[in-house]
Amino acid sequence: MTRIIAGEFRGRRLGVPADTTRPTSDRVREAVFSMLGARTDLDGVRVADLYAGTGALGIEAVSRGAESSVLVEADRRAAKVIADNIAVCQAGRRVRVVGRSVESFLASTAGPFDLVFIDPPYDVTSDDVAAVLTMLVPALAEDAWVVVERGSRSGPVELPVGLEAVVDKKYGDSVVHLLQRVDSPS
């Protein structure tokens, strides 16, 4: 069972698509928001949750004060569950689901986003994650934060110009990478 941990929607139970996603555990989600809370204020930020799965990360961000969240999920069954989760939280005015691939979304969106969650299936390669990060950089606001969750056995991801690693933390089978948008060298 997945629940919203804190904020406006605290305690709301979220549906999980059967066999199509690997939801971020409550423990890891709480750790992610603790890391972010120590570095930035979520009030008014614009969020993108890529590979959204249940939508828990993006919905949690809005629950904690983010202005809006776009949840991107290509799997139709998962996108339907996300829509149901948005309804359970009565968050439809601030949270929306986009049923398409992350690459398609990034190719057609202008952003800017202040906070982006990237939690792809563990079988997505490090090269594919690096390509998504490269596509993402132009859609990031100045000083934006990016949270990447990967399997602990996944290889390292090469960061594109414009992103800098701030902290990496391991939680069981997951590794969370906290990245920040930085100015490109002149």
PDB file of C-alpha atoms in Angstrom:
ATOM      1  CA  MET A   1       0.000   0.000   0.000  1.00  0.00           C
ATOM      2  CA  THR A   2       1.245   3.472  -0.906  1.00  0.00           C
ATOM      3  CA  ARG A   3       0.137   6.564   0.993  1.00  0.00           C
ATOM      4  CA  ILE A   4       0.816  10.265   0.821  1.00  0.00           C
ATOM      5  CA  ILE A   5       3.166  10.896   3.743  1.00  0.00           C
ATOM      6  CA  ALA A   6       2.745  14.590   4.567  1.00  0.00           C
ATOM      7  CA  GLY A   7       0.960  17.809   3.765  1.00  0.00           C
ATOM      8  CA  GLU A   8      -2.496  18.531   2.438  1.00  0.00           C
ATOM      9  CA  PHE A   9      -3.210  14.988   1.221  1.00  0.00           C
ATOM     10  CA  ARG A  10      -1.510  13.206   4.122  1.00  0.00           C
ATOM     11  CA  GLY A  11      -2.737   9.648   4.693  1.00  0.00           C
ATOM     12  CA  ARG A  12      -4.560   9.295   1.360  1.00  0.00           C
ATOM     13  CA  ARG A  13      -4.117   5.806  -0.047  1.00  0.00           C
ATOM     14  CA  LEU A  14      -2.930   5.524  -3.624  1.00  0.00           C
ATOM     15  CA  GLY A  15      -3.658   2.736  -6.042  1.00  0.00           C
ATOM     16  CA  VAL A  16      -0.773   0.781  -7.537  1.00  0.00           C
ATOM     17  CA  PRO A  17      -0.940  -0.691 -11.059  1.00  0.00           C
ATOM     18  CA  ALA A  18      -0.611  -4.465 -10.901  1.00  0.00           C
ATOM     19  CA  ASP A  19       2.670  -5.749 -12.337  1.00  0.00           C
ATOM     20  CA  THR A  20       3.376  -2.589 -14.365  1.00  0.00           C
ATOM     21  CA  THR A  21       5.292  -0.393 -11.927  1.00  0.00           C
ATOM     22  CA  ARG A  22       7.710  -0.484  -9.015  1.00  0.00           C
ATOM     23  CA  PRO A  23       6.463   2.242  -6.676  1.00  0.00           C
ATOM     24  CA  THR A  24       8.976   4.218  -4.667  1.00  0.00           C
ATOM     25  CA  SER A  25       8.674   2.986  -1.095  1.00  0.00           C
ATOM     26  CA  ASP A  26       7.325   5.320   1.578  1.00  0.00           C
ATOM     27  CA  ARG A  27      10.726   5.172   3.288  1.00  0.00           C
ATOM     28  CA  VAL A  28      12.607   6.273   0.163  1.00  0.00           C
ATOM     29  CA  ARG A  29       9.983   8.919  -0.646  1.00  0.00           C
ATOM     30  CA  GLU A  30      10.291  10.365   2.875  1.00  0.00           C
ATOM     31  CA  ALA A  31      14.092  10.399   2.520  1.00  0.00           C
ATOM     32  CA  VAL A  32      13.849  12.179  -0.835  1.00  0.00           C
ATOM     33  CA  PHE A  33      11.596  14.882   0.583  1.00  0.00           C
ATOM     34  CA  SER A  34      13.881  15.256   3.617  1.00  0.00           C
ATOM     35  CA  MET A  35      16.861  15.776   1.287  1.00  0.00           C
ATOM     36  CA  LEU A  36      14.915  18.339  -0.704  1.00  0.00           C
ATOM     37  CA  GLY A  37      13.527  20.064   2.394  1.00  0.00           C
ATOM     38  CA  ALA A  38      17.042  20.635   3.700  1.00  0.00           C
ATOM     39  CA  ARG A  39      17.963  22.435   0.471  1.00  0.00           C
ATOM     40  CA  THR A  40      14.889  24.145  -0.958  1.00  0.00           C
ATOM     41  CA  ASP A  41      11.335  25.249  -0.274  1.00  0.00           C
ATOM     42  CA  LEU A  42       8.646  23.417  -2.253  1.00  0.00           C
ATOM     43  CA  ASP A  43       6.122  26.266  -2.030  1.00  0.00           C
ATOM     44  CA  GLY A  44       5.147  27.335  -5.518  1.00  0.00           C
ATOM     45  CA  VAL A  45       7.484  25.037  -7.463  1.00  0.00           C
ATOM     46  CA  ARG A  46       6.555  23.451 -10.784  1.00  0.00           C
ATOM     47  CA  VAL A  47       7.144  19.704 -10.797  1.00  0.00           C
ATOM     48  CA  ALA A  48       7.504  17.030 -13.467  1.00  0.00           C
ATOM     49  CA  ASP A  49       7.342  13.372 -12.416  1.00  0.00           C
ATOM     50  CA  LEU A  50       8.794  11.334 -15.292  1.00  0.00           C
ATOM     51  CA  TYR A  51       8.031   7.597 -15.407  1.00  0.00           C
ATOM     52  CA  ALA A  52       5.369   8.472 -12.829  1.00  0.00           C
ATOM     53  CA  GLY A  53       4.090   4.938 -12.091  1.00  0.00           C
ATOM     54  CA  THR A  54       1.564   5.647  -9.316  1.00  0.00           C
ATOM     55  CA  GLY A  55       2.152   9.393  -9.362  1.00  0.00           C
ATOM     56  CA  ALA A  56       3.118   9.299  -5.680  1.00  0.00           C
ATOM     57  CA  LEU A  57       6.205  11.526  -6.017  1.00  0.00           C
ATOM     58  CA  GLY A  58       4.460  14.261  -7.989  1.00  0.00           C
ATOM     59  CA  ILE A  59       1.300  14.146  -5.871  1.00  0.00           C
ATOM     60  CA  GLU A  60       3.385  14.179  -2.675  1.00  0.00           C
ATOM     61  CA  ALA A  61       5.193  17.305  -3.923  1.00  0.00           C
ATOM     62  CA  VAL A  62       1.870  19.115  -4.446  1.00  0.00           C
ATOM     63  CA  SER A  63       0.657  17.889  -1.062  1.00  0.00           C
ATOM     64  CA  ARG A  64       3.737  19.557   0.436  1.00  0.00           C
ATOM     65  CA  GLY A  65       3.198  22.908  -1.310  1.00  0.00           C
ATOM     66  CA  ALA A  66       4.272  22.631  -4.946  1.00  0.00           C
ATOM     67  CA  GLU A  67       2.207  24.770  -7.306  1.00  0.00           C
ATOM     68  CA  SER A  68       1.675  22.103  -9.949  1.00  0.00           C
ATOM     69  CA  SER A  69       2.827  18.690 -11.078  1.00  0.00           C
ATOM     70  CA  VAL A  70       2.826  16.971 -14.464  1.00  0.00           C
ATOM     71  CA  LEU A  71       2.920  13.170 -14.183  1.00  0.00           C
ATOM     72  CA  VAL A  72       4.291  11.514 -17.325  1.00  0.00           C
ATOM     73  CA  GLU A  73       3.533   7.821 -17.808  1.00  0.00           C
ATOM     74  CA  ALA A  74       3.511   5.852 -21.077  1.00  0.00           C
ATOM     75  CA  ASP A  75       1.786   2.714 -19.736  1.00  0.00           C
ATOM     76  CA  ARG A  76      -1.982   3.131 -20.202  1.00  0.00           C
ATOM     77  CA  ARG A  77      -2.945   1.064 -17.164  1.00  0.00           C
ATOM     78  CA  ALA A  78      -0.577   3.012 -14.941  1.00  0.00           C
ATOM     79  CA  ALA A  79      -1.823   6.335 -16.377  1.00  0.00           C
ATOM     80  CA  LYS A  80      -5.394   5.306 -15.492  1.00  0.00           C
ATOM     81  CA  VAL A  81      -4.337   4.474 -11.918  1.00  0.00           C
ATOM     82  CA  ILE A  82      -2.575   7.852 -11.717  1.00  0.00           C
ATOM     83  CA  ALA A  83      -5.773   9.599 -12.831  1.00  0.00           C
ATOM     84  CA  ASP A  84      -7.649   7.727 -10.100  1.00  0.00           C
ATOM     85  CA  ASN A  85      -5.010   8.724  -7.535  1.00  0.00           C
ATOM     86  CA  ILE A  86      -5.315  12.371  -8.555  1.00  0.00           C
ATOM     87  CA  ALA A  87      -9.093  12.093  -8.035  1.00  0.00           C
ATOM     88  CA  VAL A  88      -8.663  10.443  -4.601  1.00  0.00           C
ATOM     89  CA  CYS A  89      -6.577  13.439  -3.533  1.00  0.00           C
ATOM     90  CA  GLN A  90      -8.920  15.909  -5.241  1.00  0.00           C
ATOM     91  CA  ALA A  91      -5.816  17.398  -6.844  1.00  0.00           C
ATOM     92  CA  GLY A  92      -7.058  17.752 -10.428  1.00  0.00           C
ATOM     93  CA  ARG A  93      -6.593  21.513 -10.484  1.00  0.00           C
ATOM     94  CA  ARG A  94      -2.860  21.234  -9.742  1.00  0.00           C
ATOM     95  CA  VAL A  95      -1.883  17.761 -10.950  1.00  0.00           C
ATOM     96  CA  ARG A  96      -2.302  16.293 -14.411  1.00  0.00           C
ATOM     97  CA  VAL A  97      -1.286  13.062 -16.054  1.00  0.00           C
ATOM     98  CA  VAL A  98       0.259  12.934 -19.522  1.00  0.00           C
ATOM     99  CA  GLY A  99      -0.036   9.520 -21.169  1.00  0.00           C
ATOM    100  CA  ARG A 100       3.014   9.419 -23.417  1.00  0.00           C
ATOM    101  CA  SER A 101       6.675   8.515 -23.373  1.00  0.00           C
ATOM    102  CA  VAL A 102       9.111  10.649 -21.420  1.00  0.00           C
ATOM    103  CA  GLU A 103      11.105  11.327 -24.581  1.00  0.00           C
ATOM    104  CA  SER A 104       8.011  12.485 -26.478  1.00  0.00           C
ATOM    105  CA  PHE A 105       6.971  14.711 -23.577  1.00  0.00           C
ATOM    106  CA  LEU A 106      10.416  16.321 -23.271  1.00  0.00           C
ATOM    107  CA  ALA A 107      10.659  16.861 -27.037  1.00  0.00           C
ATOM    108  CA  SER A 108       7.423  18.871 -26.984  1.00  0.00           C
ATOM    109  CA  THR A 109       7.497  20.732 -23.667  1.00  0.00           C
ATOM    110  CA  ALA A 110       9.055  24.058 -22.833  1.00  0.00           C
ATOM    111  CA  GLY A 111       8.985  23.828 -19.037  1.00  0.00           C
ATOM    112  CA  PRO A 112      10.446  25.376 -17.013  1.00  0.00           C
ATOM    113  CA  PHE A 113      10.360  22.933 -14.122  1.00  0.00           C
ATOM    114  CA  ASP A 114      11.797  23.663 -10.684  1.00  0.00           C
ATOM    115  CA  LEU A 115      11.817  20.026  -9.555  1.00  0.00           C
ATOM    116  CA  VAL A 116      11.879  16.838 -11.631  1.00  0.00           C
ATOM    117  CA  PHE A 117      11.616  13.238 -10.468  1.00  0.00           C
ATOM    118  CA  ILE A 118      13.047  10.530 -12.741  1.00  0.00           C
ATOM    119  CA  ASP A 119      12.265   7.023 -11.535  1.00  0.00           C
ATOM    120  CA  PRO A 120      12.464   4.752 -14.581  1.00  0.00           C
ATOM    121  CA  PRO A 121      12.042   0.998 -14.478  1.00  0.00           C
ATOM    122  CA  TYR A 122      15.302  -0.545 -13.315  1.00  0.00           C
ATOM    123  CA  ASP A 123      15.820  -2.172 -16.722  1.00  0.00           C
ATOM    124  CA  VAL A 124      16.129   1.243 -18.431  1.00  0.00           C
ATOM    125  CA  THR A 125      19.821   1.558 -19.275  1.00  0.00           C
ATOM    126  CA  SER A 126      22.158   4.191 -17.882  1.00  0.00           C
ATOM    127  CA  ASP A 127      22.666   5.471 -21.443  1.00  0.00           C
ATOM    128  CA  ASP A 128      18.901   5.945 -21.828  1.00  0.00           C
ATOM    129  CA  VAL A 129      18.720   7.812 -18.493  1.00  0.00           C
ATOM    130  CA  ALA A 130      21.632  10.017 -19.606  1.00  0.00           C
ATOM    131  CA  ALA A 131      19.777  10.788 -22.858  1.00  0.00           C
ATOM    132  CA  VAL A 132      16.652  11.775 -20.895  1.00  0.00           C
ATOM    133  CA  LEU A 133      18.755  14.024 -18.635  1.00  0.00           C
ATOM    134  CA  THR A 134      20.265  15.693 -21.705  1.00  0.00           C
ATOM    135  CA  MET A 135      16.781  16.336 -23.127  1.00  0.00           C
ATOM    136  CA  LEU A 136      15.628  17.625 -19.736  1.00  0.00           C
ATOM    137  CA  VAL A 137      18.274  20.310 -19.137  1.00  0.00           C
ATOM    138  CA  PRO A 138      16.662  22.957 -21.433  1.00  0.00           C
ATOM    139  CA  ALA A 139      13.314  22.453 -19.631  1.00  0.00           C
ATOM    140  CA  LEU A 140      14.796  23.183 -16.195  1.00  0.00           C
ATOM    141  CA  ALA A 141      14.457  26.471 -14.353  1.00  0.00           C
ATOM    142  CA  GLU A 142      17.575  28.109 -12.955  1.00  0.00           C
ATOM    143  CA  ASP A 143      18.801  26.190  -9.877  1.00  0.00           C
ATOM    144  CA  ALA A 144      16.202  23.431 -10.454  1.00  0.00           C
ATOM    145  CA  TRP A 145      16.508  20.122  -8.625  1.00  0.00           C
ATOM    146  CA  VAL A 146      16.405  16.685 -10.254  1.00  0.00           C
ATOM    147  CA  VAL A 147      15.921  13.464  -8.282  1.00  0.00           C
ATOM    148  CA  VAL A 148      16.914  10.247 -10.062  1.00  0.00           C
ATOM    149  CA  GLU A 149      16.087   6.884  -8.524  1.00  0.00           C
ATOM    150  CA  ARG A 150      17.872   3.838  -9.920  1.00  0.00           C
ATOM    151  CA  GLY A 151      18.514   0.263  -8.940  1.00  0.00           C
ATOM    152  CA  SER A 152      21.580  -0.162  -6.750  1.00  0.00           C
ATOM    153  CA  ARG A 153      23.019  -2.518  -9.378  1.00  0.00           C
ATOM    154  CA  SER A 154      22.507  -0.043 -12.227  1.00  0.00           C
ATOM    155  CA  GLY A 155      25.618   1.442 -13.680  1.00  0.00           C
ATOM    156  CA  PRO A 156      26.601   5.073 -13.241  1.00  0.00           C
ATOM    157  CA  VAL A 157      24.808   7.708 -15.307  1.00  0.00           C
ATOM    158  CA  GLU A 158      26.897  10.257 -17.158  1.00  0.00           C
ATOM    159  CA  LEU A 159      25.564  13.715 -16.355  1.00  0.00           C
ATOM    160  CA  PRO A 160      25.142  16.219 -19.172  1.00  0.00           C
ATOM    161  CA  VAL A 161      26.504  19.758 -19.049  1.00  0.00           C
ATOM    162  CA  GLY A 162      24.125  21.788 -16.914  1.00  0.00           C
ATOM    163  CA  LEU A 163      23.574  19.204 -14.154  1.00  0.00           C
ATOM    164  CA  GLU A 164      25.727  18.624 -11.103  1.00  0.00           C
ATOM    165  CA  ALA A 165      25.555  15.801  -8.553  1.00  0.00           C
ATOM    166  CA  VAL A 166      24.829  17.024  -5.027  1.00  0.00           C
ATOM    167  CA  VAL A 167      24.309  13.790  -3.080  1.00  0.00           C
ATOM    168  CA  ASP A 168      23.875  10.048  -3.695  1.00  0.00           C
ATOM    169  CA  LYS A 169      22.176   7.843  -1.093  1.00  0.00           C
ATOM    170  CA  LYS A 170      21.541   4.099  -1.103  1.00  0.00           C
ATOM    171  CA  TYR A 171      18.310   2.675   0.342  1.00  0.00           C
ATOM    172  CA  GLY A 172      18.187  -1.127   0.031  1.00  0.00           C
ATOM    173  CA  ASP A 173      17.890  -1.937  -3.684  1.00  0.00           C
ATOM    174  CA  SER A 174      17.539   1.748  -4.648  1.00  0.00           C
ATOM    175  CA  VAL A 175      19.990   4.592  -5.103  1.00  0.00           C
ATOM    176  CA  VAL A 176      18.768   8.179  -5.087  1.00  0.00           C
ATOM    177  CA  HIS A 177      20.818  10.797  -6.912  1.00  0.00           C
ATOM    178  CA  LEU A 178      20.059  14.427  -6.098  1.00  0.00           C
ATOM    179  CA  LEU A 179      21.178  16.711  -8.922  1.00  0.00           C
ATOM    180  CA  GLN A 180      21.009  20.466  -9.390  1.00  0.00           C
ATOM    181  CA  ARG A 181      20.818  22.633 -12.495  1.00  0.00           C
ATOM    182  CA  VAL A 182      23.943  24.757 -12.808  1.00  0.00           C
ATOM    183  CA  ASP A 183      25.048  27.357 -15.308  1.00  0.00           C
ATOM    184  CA  SER A 184      26.991  25.958 -18.217  1.00  0.00           C
ATOM    185  CA  PRO A 185      30.624  27.043 -18.400  1.00  0.00           C
ATOM    186  CA  SER A 186      31.138  29.944 -20.787  1.00  0.00           C
TER     187      SER A 186
END
